[in-house]
Coordinates of C-alpha atoms and ligand atoms in Angstrom, one line a residue:
M5 CA -9.5 -30.8 19.5
G6 CA -8.2 -28.4 16.5
A7 CA -6.0 -30.0 13.9
R8 CA -2.8 -27.8 15.0
D9 CA -3.7 -29.2 18.7
E10 CA -3.5 -32.6 17.3
Q11 CA -0.3 -32.0 15.6
K12 CA 1.2 -30.6 18.3
Q13 CA 0.5 -33.6 20.4
R14 CA 1.6 -36.0 17.8
T15 CA 4.8 -34.0 17.3
F16 CA 5.3 -34.6 21.7
A17 CA 4.3 -38.2 21.4
N18 CA 6.7 -38.9 18.7
E19 CA 9.8 -37.2 20.9
T20 CA 8.4 -38.8 24.0
K21 CA 7.3 -42.4 22.7
D22 CA 10.4 -43.1 20.4
G23 CA 12.9 -41.1 22.2
P24 CA 15.2 -38.2 21.4
K25 CA 14.7 -38.2 17.1
A26 CA 18.0 -37.7 14.6
P27 CA 19.0 -33.8 14.6
S28 CA 17.3 -32.9 11.4
L29 CA 18.7 -29.3 9.8
V30 CA 15.2 -27.8 9.9
C31 CA 12.5 -28.4 12.4
P32 CA 9.0 -28.8 11.5
S33 CA 8.1 -25.4 13.2
M34 CA 10.9 -23.5 11.3
R35 CA 9.5 -25.2 8.1
L36 CA 5.9 -24.0 8.9
R37 CA 7.4 -20.3 9.2
H38 CA 9.4 -20.4 6.1
H39 CA 6.1 -21.9 4.2
R40 CA 4.3 -18.8 5.6
I41 CA 6.6 -16.0 5.1
L42 CA 7.1 -17.3 1.1
R43 CA 3.2 -17.1 1.0
A44 CA 3.5 -13.7 2.3
L45 CA 6.0 -12.7 0.1
L46 CA 4.3 -13.9 -2.7
L47 CA 0.7 -12.5 -1.8
L48 CA 3.1 -9.0 -1.9
A49 CA 4.5 -9.6 -5.2
F50 CA 1.0 -10.2 -6.3
A51 CA -0.7 -7.0 -5.1
L52 CA 2.2 -5.1 -6.4
A53 CA 1.8 -7.0 -9.9
C54 CA -2.0 -5.6 -9.5
V55 CA -1.1 -1.8 -8.6
V56 CA 1.5 -1.6 -11.7
F57 CA -0.9 -3.3 -13.9
A58 CA -4.2 -1.1 -13.0
G59 CA -1.5 2.0 -13.4
H60 CA -1.3 0.9 -17.0
V61 CA -4.7 -0.2 -18.4
E62 CA -5.7 1.9 -21.4
P63 CA -9.5 3.1 -21.1
V64 CA -11.4 1.0 -23.7
L65 CA -12.8 4.0 -25.4
G66 CA -9.3 5.5 -25.7
D67 CA -7.2 7.5 -23.8
T68 CA -8.2 10.1 -21.7
G69 CA -5.1 11.0 -19.9
G70 CA -2.4 8.9 -18.3
V71 CA -1.6 8.6 -14.2
T72 CA 0.6 11.4 -12.8
S73 CA 3.3 11.3 -10.9
I74 CA 3.2 13.1 -7.6
F75 CA 6.8 13.0 -8.0
R76 CA 6.8 15.5 -10.5
P77 CA 5.3 18.4 -9.2
L78 CA 4.7 21.4 -11.2
S79 CA 2.7 23.4 -8.7
Q80 CA 2.7 25.0 -5.4
P81 CA 1.3 23.3 -2.7
A82 CA 2.6 19.9 -4.6
Q83 CA 6.2 21.1 -4.9
E84 CA 6.5 22.0 -0.9
I85 CA 4.3 18.3 -0.3
K86 CA 7.3 16.6 -2.4
E87 CA 10.2 18.2 -0.4
T88 CA 8.9 17.3 2.9
S89 CA 7.9 13.5 1.9
L90 CA 11.1 13.3 0.6
L91 CA 12.7 14.3 3.8
V92 CA 10.7 12.5 5.7
L93 CA 11.5 9.1 3.6
A94 CA 15.1 9.7 3.6
I95 CA 15.0 9.7 7.8
C96 CA 12.9 6.8 7.5
G97 CA 14.6 5.0 5.2
S98 CA 17.9 5.7 6.8
I99 CA 16.3 4.0 10.1
F100 CA 15.0 0.8 8.0
A101 CA 18.5 0.9 6.7
V102 CA 20.2 1.0 10.2
V103 CA 17.7 -1.6 11.8
A104 CA 17.3 -4.0 9.0
G105 CA 21.3 -4.3 8.7
L106 CA 21.9 -4.7 12.2
L107 CA 19.3 -7.5 12.0
V108 CA 21.2 -9.3 8.9
Y109 CA 23.7 -8.7 10.6
A110 CA 22.8 -10.3 14.1
I111 CA 21.0 -13.4 12.1
V112 CA 24.2 -14.1 9.8
R113 CA 27.0 -13.6 12.6
F114 CA 25.1 -15.5 15.3
R115 CA 23.5 -17.9 13.3
H116 CA 22.7 -21.6 14.8
R117 CA 26.0 -23.6 13.5
A118 CA 26.6 -27.2 13.9
G119 CA 28.4 -28.1 17.6
D120 CA 26.9 -25.0 19.3
E121 CA 25.8 -25.5 22.7
L122 CA 21.9 -26.3 22.7
S123 CA 22.1 -24.0 26.3
E124 CA 20.4 -20.1 27.0
P125 CA 23.2 -17.8 25.6
P126 CA 24.3 -15.4 28.4
Q127 CA 21.2 -13.0 29.7
V128 CA 22.3 -9.1 29.7
Y129 CA 19.9 -7.2 31.8
G130 CA 19.9 -3.4 32.0
S131 CA 22.4 -0.7 30.6
N132 CA 21.7 3.1 31.1
Q133 CA 23.8 4.4 28.2
I134 CA 21.9 2.0 25.7
E135 CA 18.0 2.8 27.2
L136 CA 18.9 6.6 27.0
A137 CA 20.2 6.5 23.6
W138 CA 17.5 4.6 22.3
T139 CA 15.0 6.8 24.1
I140 CA 15.9 10.2 23.2
L141 CA 17.5 9.6 19.6
P142 CA 13.7 8.4 18.5
L143 CA 12.3 11.7 20.5
L144 CA 14.6 13.7 18.5
I145 CA 13.7 12.2 15.6
V146 CA 10.2 12.2 16.0
F147 CA 10.7 15.8 16.7
V148 CA 12.6 16.8 13.6
L149 CA 9.8 15.1 12.0
I150 CA 6.8 17.0 13.7
L151 CA 8.1 20.2 13.0
V152 CA 9.1 19.7 9.2
T153 CA 5.7 18.2 8.6
S154 CA 3.9 21.2 10.6
R155 CA 5.5 23.9 9.2
T156 CA 5.0 22.7 5.6
I157 CA 1.1 22.2 7.0
A158 CA 0.7 25.6 8.4
D159 CA 2.3 27.1 5.1
I160 CA -0.3 25.3 3.0
Q161 CA -3.7 26.0 5.2
N162 CA -2.5 29.6 6.0
R163 CA -2.1 30.8 2.6
K164 CA -4.6 33.4 2.0
P165 CA -6.0 34.5 -1.5
P166 CA -4.1 37.3 -3.0
P167 CA -6.7 39.9 -4.6
T168 CA -5.8 38.4 -8.2
A169 CA -6.9 34.7 -7.0
V170 CA -9.2 33.1 -9.4
K171 CA -12.3 31.6 -7.0
A172 CA -13.9 28.2 -7.9
T173 CA -16.4 25.8 -6.4
V174 CA -16.0 22.1 -7.1
I175 CA -18.9 20.1 -6.1
G176 CA -18.8 16.6 -6.1
H177 CA -21.4 14.4 -7.7
Q178 CA -21.7 10.5 -8.4
W179 CA -19.5 10.6 -10.9
W180 CA -19.0 14.1 -12.2
W181 CA -17.2 16.9 -11.1
E182 CA -19.3 20.4 -11.4
I183 CA -17.0 23.3 -11.3
R184 CA -18.7 27.3 -10.5
Y185 CA -16.6 30.3 -10.9
P186 CA -19.1 32.6 -9.2
E187 CA -17.5 35.7 -9.9
L188 CA -16.5 34.9 -13.1
G189 CA -20.4 33.6 -13.7
I190 CA -19.3 30.6 -15.4
V191 CA -20.4 26.9 -15.0
T192 CA -19.1 24.1 -16.4
A193 CA -18.1 20.3 -15.6
N194 CA -15.3 18.1 -15.2
E195 CA -12.8 20.9 -16.4
L196 CA -11.2 23.3 -14.1
H197 CA -9.8 26.0 -15.9
V198 CA -7.0 27.8 -14.7
P199 CA -4.9 30.8 -15.4
A200 CA -0.5 29.9 -14.9
S201 CA 1.0 31.8 -12.6
D202 CA 4.0 33.0 -14.9
G203 CA 6.6 35.7 -14.6
R204 CA 4.1 38.4 -14.6
G205 CA 2.8 37.7 -11.1
S206 CA 1.2 35.4 -8.8
R207 CA -1.8 34.0 -9.8
P208 CA -3.6 31.1 -7.4
T209 CA -6.6 29.3 -7.5
F210 CA -8.6 29.0 -4.5
L211 CA -11.2 26.4 -4.6
K212 CA -14.3 25.1 -1.9
L213 CA -15.2 22.0 -1.9
Q214 CA -18.6 20.7 -1.7
S215 CA -20.5 17.6 -1.9
A216 CA -24.0 16.9 -3.2
D217 CA -24.2 13.5 -2.1
V218 CA -22.0 11.5 -0.6
A219 CA -17.9 11.7 0.2
H220 CA -15.5 12.3 -2.7
S221 CA -11.8 13.8 -2.7
F222 CA -10.5 15.8 -5.1
W223 CA -6.6 14.5 -6.1
V224 CA -4.6 16.2 -9.1
P225 CA -1.2 14.7 -8.2
Q226 CA 1.1 17.2 -10.3
L227 CA -0.7 20.4 -8.0
A228 CA -1.5 19.3 -4.8
G229 CA -2.6 16.9 -2.2
K230 CA -6.0 15.0 -1.9
T231 CA -8.8 17.0 -0.2
D232 CA -12.2 15.7 0.7
L233 CA -15.6 16.6 -0.5
I234 CA -17.9 15.9 2.0
P235 CA -21.6 16.7 2.1
N236 CA -22.6 19.3 4.6
R237 CA -19.4 20.9 4.9
E238 CA -17.2 23.0 2.8
N239 CA -13.3 22.4 2.8
L240 CA -10.6 24.8 1.3
M241 CA -7.5 24.3 -0.9
W242 CA -5.5 25.8 -3.4
I243 CA -3.1 25.7 -6.4
E244 CA -0.8 27.7 -8.1
P245 CA 0.6 25.5 -11.4
T246 CA 3.3 27.7 -13.0
Q247 CA 3.4 25.7 -16.6
P248 CA 0.5 26.0 -18.9
G249 CA -1.1 22.3 -19.7
T250 CA -3.4 19.4 -18.7
Y251 CA -3.1 17.9 -15.7
P252 CA -5.4 14.7 -14.8
G253 CA -6.5 13.4 -11.8
N254 CA -8.9 11.3 -10.3
C255 CA -11.4 11.2 -7.0
A256 CA -9.6 9.7 -4.5
E257 CA -12.6 8.6 -2.1
Y258 CA -14.2 5.9 -2.9
C259 CA -17.7 7.0 -3.5
G260 CA -19.6 4.0 -5.5
T261 CA -20.0 1.9 -8.4
Q262 CA -18.0 4.5 -11.1
H263 CA -15.5 6.4 -8.3
A264 CA -12.8 4.9 -10.7
R265 CA -14.3 6.9 -13.8
M266 CA -14.4 10.0 -11.9
L267 CA -11.9 11.6 -13.9
I268 CA -11.2 15.7 -13.6
R269 CA -8.8 17.6 -15.5
V270 CA -7.1 20.5 -14.8
V271 CA -6.2 22.9 -18.0
V272 CA -3.9 25.5 -17.2
H273 CA -3.8 28.4 -19.5
P274 CA -1.4 30.9 -19.9
P275 CA -3.0 34.5 -18.3
D276 CA -4.0 36.1 -21.7
E277 CA -5.4 32.6 -22.6
F278 CA -7.2 31.9 -19.3
E279 CA -9.1 35.1 -20.2
R280 CA -10.3 34.3 -23.5
W281 CA -11.4 31.3 -22.0
A282 CA -13.4 33.0 -19.7
R283 CA -15.3 35.2 -21.9
E284 CA -16.2 32.4 -24.1
Q285 CA -17.5 30.3 -21.5
Q286 CA -19.7 33.5 -20.3
Q287 CA -21.5 33.9 -23.4
S288 CA -24.9 32.0 -24.1
A289 CA -25.8 29.7 -26.1
S290 CA -26.9 31.1 -29.5
V291 CA -30.9 30.8 -29.9
E292 CA -30.2 30.3 -33.9
T293 CA -29.2 26.7 -34.1
N294 CA -28.6 24.6 -37.2
A295 CA -29.5 21.6 -35.9
P296 CA -33.5 22.4 -35.1
E297 CA -34.7 19.0 -35.2
G298 CA -32.4 18.0 -32.4
R299 CA -32.7 20.7 -30.5
K300 CA -36.8 19.5 -31.0
V301 CA -35.6 16.1 -29.4
F302 CA -33.6 17.6 -26.7
F303 CA -36.4 19.6 -25.5
A304 CA -39.0 17.3 -26.2
N305 CA -37.7 14.6 -23.7
S306 CA -36.8 15.0 -19.7
C307 CA -33.4 16.1 -21.4
V308 CA -34.1 19.4 -19.6
N309 CA -35.1 18.6 -16.5
C310 CA -31.6 17.5 -15.6
H311 CA -29.2 20.0 -18.0
T312 CA -29.2 23.5 -18.0
I313 CA -27.7 25.2 -21.7
A314 CA -27.5 28.8 -20.7
G315 CA -30.0 31.0 -22.6
T316 CA -32.6 28.5 -23.2
S317 CA -35.7 27.1 -21.2
A318 CA -33.2 24.1 -19.8
Q319 CA -32.5 24.7 -16.1
G320 CA -31.8 21.2 -14.8
K321 CA -29.3 21.2 -12.0
F322 CA -28.9 17.6 -11.4
G323 CA -26.6 16.5 -14.3
P324 CA -23.5 18.5 -15.8
D325 CA -24.2 22.0 -17.5
L326 CA -24.2 21.3 -21.4
T327 CA -24.0 25.2 -22.6
H328 CA -20.3 24.9 -23.7
L329 CA -20.1 20.9 -24.3
M330 CA -18.1 20.8 -27.4
S331 CA -15.3 23.1 -25.2
R332 CA -15.1 20.1 -23.1
Q333 CA -11.9 17.3 -23.9
T334 CA -13.9 14.1 -22.4
L335 CA -17.5 12.7 -22.2
A336 CA -19.0 11.1 -18.6
A337 CA -15.8 12.6 -16.4
G338 CA -13.2 11.5 -18.5
A339 CA -14.7 7.9 -19.1
A340 CA -14.5 8.5 -23.0
P341 CA -12.9 11.3 -25.2
N342 CA -15.1 13.8 -26.7
T343 CA -15.8 12.5 -30.1
T344 CA -18.6 12.1 -32.2
N345 CA -18.5 8.5 -32.1
N346 CA -18.9 8.6 -28.3
L347 CA -21.3 10.9 -28.1
R348 CA -23.4 9.0 -30.1
L349 CA -23.0 5.7 -27.7
W350 CA -23.4 8.3 -24.8
V351 CA -26.6 9.9 -26.0
R352 CA -28.2 6.2 -26.9
D353 CA -27.4 4.4 -23.6
P354 CA -25.1 5.9 -21.3
Q355 CA -25.0 3.0 -19.2
K356 CA -23.2 1.3 -22.0
I357 CA -20.0 3.6 -21.2
K358 CA -20.5 4.5 -17.8
V359 CA -22.8 1.7 -15.6
G360 CA -24.6 2.7 -13.0
C361 CA -24.5 6.6 -13.9
L362 CA -27.6 8.5 -13.3
M363 CA -28.4 9.3 -17.1
P364 CA -30.8 6.8 -18.0
N365 CA -31.4 5.4 -21.6
M366 CA -33.8 7.7 -23.1
Q367 CA -34.8 5.2 -25.6
L368 CA -34.4 7.7 -28.5
T369 CA -34.5 6.1 -32.2
D370 CA -31.3 6.3 -34.4
N371 CA -32.8 9.5 -36.3
E372 CA -33.6 11.3 -33.0
V373 CA -29.8 10.2 -31.5
D374 CA -28.2 11.4 -35.0
Q375 CA -30.7 14.6 -34.6
V376 CA -29.8 15.0 -30.7
V377 CA -25.7 14.7 -31.2
A378 CA -25.9 17.4 -34.3
Y379 CA -27.6 19.8 -32.0
L380 CA -25.0 19.1 -28.6
Q381 CA -22.3 19.5 -31.1
T382 CA -23.4 23.2 -31.7
L383 CA -22.9 23.7 -27.9
K384 CA -19.7 25.2 -28.4
Ligands
LIG637 CU1 -16.0 10.7 -6.5 CU2 -15.0 8.2 -5.8

């Protein structure tokens, strides 16, 4: 017999054996219910506190960009999505206010009072008017919601790339982003550079999203909604930011140990600055280097099997392209700011910065680490 059954039987026994007890204001089952509600509320408060706290944790190695808000969109389609969400939120909020208001009113107005009869209240069945009202009204509301959302979805999905559009392919890896601009001949990582659409004309960026391993999701809250990157499939999305700046985003689909440190940043340039950036990225690394020892260490180790440095024999495709490593703001997909110290930490033992990442500790001596870092810092 379960503890609950036992308790039920005891309560039952109490009532029958000892006769009716003196009426108590709160019966045991009600107390139990209060207890449960209180526990649920506490849990909810705890969960909310966790969410708020998680949004404010500073990365240990330095700030690599804060959490951005979907309520401050600075691009299409994020702007359109926000407008639709606010409308939907307003409709649902009003329904909630009406229903909760009526509920609270009924609870307070018709609560149990001392001296009330304990008999069943009069039961009312059937009212065509009321039943028609609560069938048709929700139908109309749902219809409005469907129309509004499908119009937004169609607007976003049917956008055709204009001839001026920038085209890029974003490939999700555990745990970094490969970014290719096939038409510009640029390969980079973890930073998507795009032009701003300003008064001089519209210049959206159209993205093809692919995955090299598991499912990821591309999400830059101020620019657009989330779109998944799925193995063996190509998804499409576009963004059209209007204000230059750096927009942080995250991988939004759990993809393994370092999912949380798979950050993306979109750098929006004024149009002419974007052209300059593209010309710089198209350059190969110079053969001449002022860090020949580091270069020797890099090429003598298996670094070259995973990384590409354009213009050299390093043509590995497994890890990020390093040709213009120093042009990037962060290391390891936003795990740490790209500083000399962090670069040294990273080369010595990547697992210290990003546990589980696929770059191994190369067991270099301190001297070799310094030399490799000096070489990497020539890759501007
Ligand atoms: Cu990639 Cu989560």
